[in-house]
């Protein structure tokens, strides 16, 4: 296929404004008859308008093709000086010199100021040699003002920008090295914690294995009871040590990703079924029953994924706590979303029998479950209340969370 001709890049908006302002200002000066000098060699004055339009067009190239724009501008200035000259044309020419240094290649930025100095030297020496009058030095001064000044201004600004860019790169490099050092330190600390966890848990599990084997083989009830006591003691200690290390890992604030297939509220029936199978009716405390009340309007809009995941985890942790700490009775899980749309808040409530009268819980708790639920709710900008409240048949334990569906989600 034949290659398409490359298009010239679109000029910058500021360049268009500069060119437009130059045309309007120069046209006003020409209409008022405000010329810089009389025409030379019989050149008609209307050519200064042509030169004005040409150099205004060259301004459109000041960023995309600065050398080309400067070449066109130089020819336009020569015509302008011969035809009477307009101040707007000279001002735009100084801008083209500045742009050539600023946006040109590094070689152009080095050579252009030297060429301006050479042009100024020639413009000073030649008139002085021809006229042999002191006022001829004014020609060189004017050339210096319109060439050397913008060129060296461009050099200073370009150097400043390059130094700023180099400083930003250096700052990014230092930040990257610091991040690599931080990750290496975190990896080393995790390895140390893994070793410590292995040593402690292996010790406790070994004791549990030994005493459980003894409990199976011993026929003496007293010895069996003593072995079971040792097993429970080591189990509780092992759990406490693991919770302590997990707490240290949580303080590291490392962002762990959720599983790819995140659970949704549609899986709550299965979750409650698992809780029912874990609670043995007629057991130690008479068992528990788990009931789901989904009071959301029919055809409700889909919930944001973070809200669904947070609601599921809150229900999951609340059911786990009910199995460990609650007394016998019914555990109610209620979902409420009055509007059923994409605004408002989803309310999740889990009410379980209060187990505060138990002398000891089935499994010792650490309180990290409530902390995790509160962290999830806080990230969504919601609220969480957990604690004993009066119920129809006595005190119950209620966990209630409000999860906003708007900007907070």
Short mmCIF file of C-alpha atoms in Angstrom, two decimals:
data_model
loop_
_atom_site.label_atom_id
_atom_site.label_comp_id
_atom_site.label_asym_id
_atom_site.label_seq_id
_atom_site.Cartn_x
_atom_site.Cartn_y
_atom_site.Cartn_z
CA UNK A 1 0.00 0.00 0.00
CA UNK A 2 1.32 3.51 -0.75
CA UNK A 3 2.26 5.37 2.38
CA UNK A 4 0.10 8.31 3.31
CA UNK A 5 1.80 11.71 3.23
CA UNK A 6 2.72 12.83 6.73
CA UNK A 7 0.68 15.71 8.04
CA UNK A 8 2.24 18.71 9.64
CA UNK A 9 1.51 18.85 13.36
CA UNK A 10 -1.24 21.20 14.40
CA UNK A 11 0.14 24.53 15.71
CA UNK A 12 -0.16 25.26 19.39
CA UNK A 13 -3.03 27.49 20.48
CA UNK A 14 -0.65 30.08 21.93
CA UNK A 15 1.25 30.27 18.63
CA UNK A 16 -1.98 30.96 16.78
CA UNK A 17 -2.82 33.74 19.23
CA UNK A 18 0.66 35.29 18.85
CA UNK A 19 0.38 35.28 15.05
CA UNK A 20 -3.13 36.73 15.14
CA UNK A 21 -2.11 39.49 17.56
CA UNK A 22 0.89 40.35 15.37
CA UNK A 23 -1.24 40.67 12.25
CA UNK A 24 -3.81 42.88 13.96
CA UNK A 25 -1.20 45.08 15.66
CA UNK A 26 0.94 45.46 12.53
CA UNK A 27 -2.09 46.27 10.38
CA UNK A 28 -3.08 49.02 12.82
CA UNK A 29 0.45 50.49 12.71
CA UNK A 30 0.47 50.43 8.90
CA UNK A 31 -2.96 52.09 8.74
CA UNK A 32 -1.74 54.86 11.03
CA UNK A 33 1.43 55.28 9.00
CA UNK A 34 3.71 54.41 11.91
CA UNK A 35 6.75 52.99 10.11
CA UNK A 36 10.19 52.41 11.59
CA UNK A 37 12.14 53.97 8.72
CA UNK A 38 11.64 55.31 5.20
CA UNK A 39 11.66 52.76 2.37
CA UNK A 40 15.00 51.86 0.78
CA UNK A 41 15.79 51.34 -2.90
CA UNK A 42 12.32 52.56 -3.92
CA UNK A 43 10.54 49.55 -2.36
CA UNK A 44 6.76 50.11 -2.08
CA UNK A 45 5.48 50.35 1.48
CA UNK A 46 2.66 47.89 0.93
CA UNK A 47 5.28 45.12 0.90
CA UNK A 48 5.61 45.64 4.66
CA UNK A 49 2.07 44.27 4.99
CA UNK A 50 3.06 41.21 2.96
CA UNK A 51 6.08 40.71 5.22
CA UNK A 52 3.81 41.10 8.26
CA UNK A 53 1.47 38.35 7.05
CA UNK A 54 4.38 36.04 6.18
CA UNK A 55 6.09 36.38 9.56
CA UNK A 56 2.74 35.92 11.32
CA UNK A 57 2.40 32.62 9.46
CA UNK A 58 5.94 31.71 10.52
CA UNK A 59 4.82 32.10 14.12
CA UNK A 60 2.64 29.02 13.64
CA UNK A 61 5.86 26.99 13.20
CA UNK A 62 7.66 28.30 16.30
CA UNK A 63 7.20 25.02 18.22
CA UNK A 64 6.78 22.40 15.50
CA UNK A 65 9.47 23.62 13.04
CA UNK A 66 11.36 26.48 14.74
CA UNK A 67 14.31 26.55 12.30
CA UNK A 68 12.01 26.72 9.27
CA UNK A 69 9.94 29.42 10.91
CA UNK A 70 13.08 31.44 11.70
CA UNK A 71 14.30 31.17 8.12
CA UNK A 72 10.96 32.43 6.78
CA UNK A 73 10.93 35.18 9.38
CA UNK A 74 14.45 36.34 8.41
CA UNK A 75 13.40 36.78 4.78
CA UNK A 76 10.23 38.60 5.87
CA UNK A 77 12.22 40.99 8.10
CA UNK A 78 14.58 41.82 5.24
CA UNK A 79 11.61 42.77 3.04
CA UNK A 80 10.04 44.68 5.93
CA UNK A 81 13.16 46.81 6.53
CA UNK A 82 13.41 47.69 2.85
CA UNK A 83 9.73 48.71 2.65
CA UNK A 84 9.60 50.98 5.68
CA UNK A 85 9.42 48.50 8.58
CA UNK A 86 6.77 47.81 11.18
CA UNK A 87 7.48 47.38 14.89
CA UNK A 88 5.13 44.35 15.06
CA UNK A 89 7.24 42.51 12.47
CA UNK A 90 10.45 43.09 14.45
CA UNK A 91 8.81 41.95 17.69
CA UNK A 92 7.62 38.71 16.10
CA UNK A 93 11.10 38.16 14.70
CA UNK A 94 12.58 38.35 18.20
CA UNK A 95 10.04 35.77 19.29
CA UNK A 96 11.10 33.46 16.43
CA UNK A 97 14.73 33.72 17.57
CA UNK A 98 13.69 32.88 21.14
CA UNK A 99 11.61 29.94 19.90
CA UNK A 100 14.50 28.66 17.77
CA UNK A 101 16.66 28.38 20.89
CA UNK A 102 13.86 27.05 23.12
CA UNK A 103 12.28 24.43 20.86
CA UNK A 104 15.08 23.70 18.38
CA UNK A 105 17.56 20.85 18.55
CA UNK A 106 20.44 21.06 21.03
CA UNK A 107 22.79 21.93 18.14
CA UNK A 108 20.51 24.79 17.07
CA UNK A 109 20.32 26.05 20.66
CA UNK A 110 24.14 26.19 20.76
CA UNK A 111 24.76 27.77 17.36
CA UNK A 112 21.98 30.34 17.12
CA UNK A 113 23.22 32.65 19.94
CA UNK A 114 26.69 32.65 18.31
CA UNK A 115 25.19 33.59 14.95
CA UNK A 116 23.31 36.45 16.64
CA UNK A 117 26.54 37.71 18.17
CA UNK A 118 28.26 37.50 14.76
CA UNK A 119 25.37 39.34 13.05
CA UNK A 120 25.54 42.06 15.69
CA UNK A 121 29.28 42.46 15.18
CA UNK A 122 28.84 42.79 11.42
CA UNK A 123 25.91 45.25 11.86
CA UNK A 124 28.12 47.37 14.12
CA UNK A 125 31.33 47.32 12.07
CA UNK A 126 29.94 47.84 8.56
CA UNK A 127 27.86 51.02 9.19
CA UNK A 128 30.67 52.48 11.27
CA UNK A 129 33.16 51.84 8.48
CA UNK A 130 30.88 53.30 5.83
CA UNK A 131 29.47 56.33 7.67
CA UNK A 132 32.39 56.97 10.04
CA UNK A 133 30.04 58.67 12.51
CA UNK A 134 29.44 57.68 16.18
CA UNK A 135 25.70 57.39 15.63
CA UNK A 136 26.38 54.40 13.38
CA UNK A 137 26.96 52.39 16.55
CA UNK A 138 23.22 52.63 17.21
CA UNK A 139 22.61 50.17 14.36
CA UNK A 140 24.63 47.50 16.16
CA UNK A 141 22.85 48.22 19.41
CA UNK A 142 19.44 47.81 17.78
CA UNK A 143 20.50 44.55 16.15
CA UNK A 144 21.76 43.31 19.53
CA UNK A 145 18.45 44.15 21.17
CA UNK A 146 16.46 42.24 18.54
CA UNK A 147 18.80 39.22 18.20
CA UNK A 148 21.20 38.66 21.09
CA UNK A 149 18.68 39.45 23.84
CA UNK A 150 16.00 36.92 22.79
CA UNK A 151 18.62 34.31 21.92
CA UNK A 152 20.29 34.37 25.33
CA UNK A 153 16.93 34.60 27.07
CA UNK A 154 16.01 31.37 25.32
CA UNK A 155 19.31 29.82 26.45
CA UNK A 156 18.62 30.69 30.09
CA UNK A 157 15.03 29.42 30.03
CA UNK A 158 15.99 26.22 28.19
CA UNK A 159 18.80 25.48 30.65
CA UNK A 160 16.44 26.07 33.55
CA UNK A 161 13.87 23.65 32.13
CA UNK A 162 16.48 21.00 31.41
CA UNK A 163 17.82 21.29 34.94
CA UNK A 164 14.29 21.02 36.34
CA UNK A 165 13.63 17.91 34.21
CA UNK A 166 16.93 16.38 35.37
CA UNK A 167 16.01 17.12 38.98
CA UNK A 168 12.63 15.41 38.52
CA UNK A 169 14.30 12.35 37.01
CA UNK A 170 16.76 12.23 39.88
CA UNK A 171 13.93 12.51 42.40
CA UNK A 172 12.07 9.67 40.68
CA UNK A 173 15.24 7.56 40.69
CA UNK A 174 15.78 8.19 44.41
CA UNK A 175 12.14 7.37 45.13
CA UNK A 176 12.43 4.15 43.12
CA UNK A 177 15.57 3.13 45.01
CA UNK A 178 13.85 3.92 48.30
CA UNK A 179 10.87 1.80 47.30
CA UNK A 180 13.15 -1.09 46.34
CA UNK A 181 14.92 -0.79 49.70
CA UNK A 182 11.56 -0.74 51.49
CA UNK A 183 10.36 -3.85 49.67
CA UNK A 184 13.60 -5.64 50.44
CA UNK A 185 13.25 -4.73 54.12
CA UNK A 186 9.63 -5.92 54.14
CA UNK A 187 10.64 -9.20 52.49
CA UNK A 188 13.37 -9.76 55.07
CA UNK A 189 10.99 -8.96 57.93
CA UNK A 190 8.37 -11.34 56.56
CA UNK A 191 10.96 -14.08 56.29
CA UNK A 192 11.91 -13.47 59.92
CA UNK A 193 8.26 -13.60 60.99
CA UNK A 194 7.73 -16.79 58.98
CA UNK A 195 10.61 -18.45 60.79
CA UNK A 196 9.31 -17.28 64.16
CA UNK A 197 5.80 -18.45 63.34
CA UNK A 198 7.09 -21.85 62.22
CA UNK A 199 9.09 -22.33 65.39
CA UNK A 200 6.24 -21.41 67.72
CA UNK A 201 3.44 -23.20 65.89
CA UNK A 202 5.53 -26.31 65.32
CA UNK A 203 6.22 -26.42 69.03
CA UNK A 204 2.59 -26.15 70.02
CA UNK A 205 1.40 -28.59 67.33
CA UNK A 206 4.01 -31.10 68.35
CA UNK A 207 2.79 -30.96 71.93
CA UNK A 208 -0.80 -31.30 70.74
CA UNK A 209 0.07 -34.34 68.61
CA UNK A 210 1.95 -36.02 71.44
CA UNK A 211 -0.77 -35.51 74.05
CA UNK A 212 -3.59 -36.41 71.65
CA UNK A 213 -1.85 -39.72 70.93
CA UNK A 214 -1.47 -40.29 74.66
CA UNK A 215 -5.11 -39.46 75.26
CA UNK A 216 -6.13 -42.12 72.74
CA UNK A 217 -3.90 -44.79 74.24
CA UNK A 218 -4.33 -44.13 77.97
CA UNK A 219 -7.17 -45.88 79.78
CA UNK A 220 -6.92 -43.81 82.95
CA UNK A 221 -9.64 -41.10 82.92
CA UNK A 222 -7.56 -38.77 85.04
CA UNK A 223 -4.56 -39.04 82.73
CA UNK A 224 -6.78 -38.58 79.69
CA UNK A 225 -8.33 -35.45 81.17
CA UNK A 226 -4.88 -34.07 81.95
CA UNK A 227 -3.72 -34.73 78.36
CA UNK A 228 -6.79 -32.97 76.98
CA UNK A 229 -6.04 -30.01 79.22
CA UNK A 230 -2.52 -29.78 77.83
CA UNK A 231 -3.90 -30.03 74.28
CA UNK A 232 -6.31 -27.16 74.89
CA UNK A 233 -3.64 -25.04 76.52
CA UNK A 234 -1.24 -25.47 73.58
CA UNK A 235 -4.01 -24.81 71.08
CA UNK A 236 -4.94 -21.53 72.76
CA UNK A 237 -1.31 -20.45 72.99
CA UNK A 238 -0.66 -21.28 69.34
CA UNK A 239 -3.70 -19.27 68.27
CA UNK A 240 -2.57 -16.33 70.40
CA UNK A 241 0.91 -16.34 68.85
CA UNK A 242 -0.46 -16.52 65.32
CA UNK A 243 -2.83 -13.64 66.02
CA UNK A 244 0.04 -11.56 67.33
CA UNK A 245 2.10 -12.10 64.19
CA UNK A 246 -0.88 -11.53 61.94
CA UNK A 247 -1.42 -8.23 63.75
CA UNK A 248 2.16 -7.23 62.93
CA UNK A 249 1.60 -8.09 59.28
CA UNK A 250 -1.60 -6.01 59.22
CA UNK A 251 0.31 -3.00 60.49
CA UNK A 252 2.57 -3.22 57.43
CA UNK A 253 -0.37 -1.83 55.38
CA UNK A 254 0.44 -4.03 52.42
CA UNK A 255 -2.34 -3.98 49.83
CA UNK A 256 -3.42 -7.59 49.32
CA UNK A 257 -5.76 -8.15 46.38
CA UNK A 258 -9.12 -9.78 46.87
CA UNK A 259 -9.64 -13.16 45.21
CA UNK A 260 -10.55 -13.00 41.55
CA UNK A 261 -13.99 -14.57 42.05
CA UNK A 262 -15.19 -12.38 44.91
CA UNK A 263 -18.26 -13.71 46.76
CA UNK A 264 -21.57 -11.88 46.38
CA UNK A 265 -24.78 -11.64 48.36
CA UNK A 266 -26.24 -14.35 46.14
CA UNK A 267 -24.07 -16.84 48.04
CA UNK A 268 -25.55 -15.98 51.45
CA UNK A 269 -27.91 -19.00 51.35
CA UNK A 270 -24.90 -21.29 50.99
CA UNK A 271 -23.10 -19.41 53.76
CA UNK A 272 -26.04 -19.84 56.15
CA UNK A 273 -26.25 -23.51 55.24
CA UNK A 274 -22.62 -23.96 56.22
CA UNK A 275 -23.33 -22.22 59.54
CA UNK A 276 -26.27 -24.58 60.20
CA UNK A 277 -24.07 -27.60 59.59
CA UNK A 278 -21.46 -26.23 62.02
CA UNK A 279 -24.04 -25.73 64.78
CA UNK A 280 -25.09 -29.07 66.29
CA UNK A 281 -28.70 -28.99 67.59
CA UNK A 282 -29.01 -30.58 70.98
CA UNK A 283 -25.32 -30.18 71.59
CA UNK A 284 -23.59 -28.33 74.37
CA UNK A 285 -25.86 -25.30 74.26
CA UNK A 286 -28.91 -26.60 72.46
CA UNK A 287 -27.87 -25.51 68.94
CA UNK A 288 -28.66 -22.52 66.77
CA UNK A 289 -30.83 -21.75 63.76
CA UNK A 290 -29.88 -19.27 61.00
CA UNK A 291 -32.51 -17.32 59.02
CA UNK A 292 -32.02 -14.85 56.15
CA UNK A 293 -34.41 -11.91 55.60
CA UNK A 294 -33.75 -10.15 52.30
CA UNK A 295 -36.03 -7.09 52.51
CA UNK A 296 -34.69 -5.37 49.40
CA UNK A 297 -37.33 -4.44 46.78
CA UNK A 298 -37.83 -6.87 43.92
CA UNK A 299 -35.80 -5.95 40.83
CA UNK A 300 -33.32 -3.83 42.78
CA UNK A 301 -30.39 -2.41 40.85
CA UNK A 302 -27.11 -4.36 41.05
CA UNK A 303 -24.90 -3.30 43.93
CA UNK A 304 -21.32 -2.08 43.45
CA UNK A 305 -18.82 -4.92 43.78
CA UNK A 306 -17.01 -3.41 46.82
CA UNK A 307 -20.33 -3.07 48.66
CA UNK A 308 -21.36 -6.66 47.91
CA UNK A 309 -17.99 -8.00 49.02
CA UNK A 310 -18.02 -5.96 52.24
CA UNK A 311 -21.59 -7.03 53.06
CA UNK A 312 -20.75 -10.69 52.46
CA UNK A 313 -17.64 -10.56 54.66
CA UNK A 314 -19.56 -8.79 57.44
CA UNK A 315 -22.22 -11.50 57.44
CA UNK A 316 -19.56 -14.22 57.28
CA UNK A 317 -17.63 -12.84 60.27
CA UNK A 318 -20.84 -12.25 62.24
CA UNK A 319 -21.94 -15.88 61.73
CA UNK A 320 -18.51 -17.09 62.80
CA UNK A 321 -18.72 -15.01 65.97
CA UNK A 322 -22.23 -16.33 66.61
CA UNK A 323 -20.99 -19.92 66.39
CA UNK A 324 -18.15 -19.18 68.81
CA UNK A 325 -19.80 -16.90 71.33
CA UNK A 326 -23.60 -16.81 70.97
CA UNK A 327 -26.01 -18.78 73.06
CA UNK A 328 -28.63 -21.20 71.71
CA UNK A 329 -31.43 -19.76 69.62
CA UNK A 330 -32.08 -18.09 66.28
CA UNK A 331 -29.58 -15.95 64.37
CA UNK A 332 -31.30 -13.45 62.01
CA UNK A 333 -29.52 -11.97 58.98
CA UNK A 334 -31.37 -8.99 57.48
CA UNK A 335 -30.59 -7.04 54.29
CA UNK A 336 -32.38 -3.72 53.77
CA UNK A 337 -32.15 -1.21 50.91
CA UNK A 338 -35.25 1.03 50.93
CA UNK A 339 -34.77 2.69 47.53
CA UNK A 340 -33.63 -0.34 45.58
CA UNK A 341 -31.73 1.98 43.21
CA UNK A 342 -28.16 3.17 42.91
CA UNK A 343 -28.32 5.65 45.81
CA UNK A 344 -28.85 5.46 49.52
CA UNK A 345 -27.18 2.76 51.61
CA UNK A 346 -27.39 -1.00 52.02
CA UNK A 347 -28.08 -1.97 55.63
CA UNK A 348 -26.79 -5.30 56.91
CA UNK A 349 -27.95 -6.53 60.31
CA UNK A 350 -27.03 -9.79 62.09
CA UNK A 351 -28.78 -10.49 65.40
CA UNK A 352 -27.76 -13.46 67.54
CA UNK A 353 -28.53 -14.63 71.10
CA UNK A 354 -26.31 -12.90 73.63
CA UNK A 355 -23.70 -15.27 75.03
CA UNK A 356 -22.46 -13.01 77.80
CA UNK A 357 -23.73 -15.42 80.50
CA UNK A 358 -21.35 -18.19 79.43
CA UNK A 359 -18.56 -18.83 81.93
CA UNK A 360 -16.12 -19.41 79.03
CA UNK A 361 -16.61 -19.15 75.26
CA UNK A 362 -16.24 -22.21 73.03
CA UNK A 363 -13.21 -20.63 71.36
CA UNK A 364 -11.31 -17.62 72.81
CA UNK A 365 -11.71 -14.51 70.67
CA UNK A 366 -9.19 -11.80 69.86
CA UNK A 367 -11.39 -8.95 68.68
CA UNK A 368 -9.73 -8.80 65.25
CA UNK A 369 -12.99 -9.81 63.56
CA UNK A 370 -14.74 -6.61 64.62
CA UNK A 371 -11.65 -4.59 63.66
CA UNK A 372 -11.67 -6.10 60.18
CA UNK A 373 -15.37 -5.38 59.73
CA UNK A 374 -14.91 -1.80 60.88
CA UNK A 375 -12.02 -1.30 58.44
CA UNK A 376 -14.13 -2.53 55.51
CA UNK A 377 -17.03 -0.25 56.43
CA UNK A 378 -14.75 2.76 56.95
CA UNK A 379 -13.20 2.33 53.49
CA UNK A 380 -16.67 2.63 51.99
CA UNK A 381 -17.56 5.67 54.12
CA UNK A 382 -20.22 3.79 56.11
CA UNK A 383 -20.96 3.12 59.77
CA UNK A 384 -20.81 0.01 61.94
CA UNK A 385 -22.44 -0.67 65.32
CA UNK A 386 -21.83 -3.87 67.27
CA UNK A 387 -22.86 -4.76 70.79
CA UNK A 388 -25.63 -6.03 73.05
CA UNK A 389 -29.09 -4.49 72.60
CA UNK A 390 -32.52 -5.27 74.11
CA UNK A 391 -34.56 -7.80 72.15
CA UNK A 392 -38.13 -9.18 72.31
CA UNK A 393 -37.07 -12.09 74.53
CA UNK A 394 -34.02 -10.63 76.24
CA UNK A 395 -30.64 -9.22 75.38
CA UNK A 396 -29.26 -10.01 71.92
CA UNK A 397 -25.99 -9.23 70.18
CA UNK A 398 -26.46 -7.14 67.04
CA UNK A 399 -24.03 -6.18 64.30
CA UNK A 400 -25.44 -3.44 62.06
CA UNK A 401 -23.60 -1.88 59.10
CA UNK A 402 -24.70 0.87 56.69
CA UNK A 403 -22.80 0.74 53.39
CA UNK A 404 -23.28 3.78 51.10
CA UNK A 405 -23.82 3.10 47.40
CA UNK A 406 -22.80 6.55 46.13
CA UNK A 407 -19.36 8.21 46.01
CA UNK A 408 -18.23 6.48 49.15
CA UNK A 409 -18.41 3.12 47.33
#
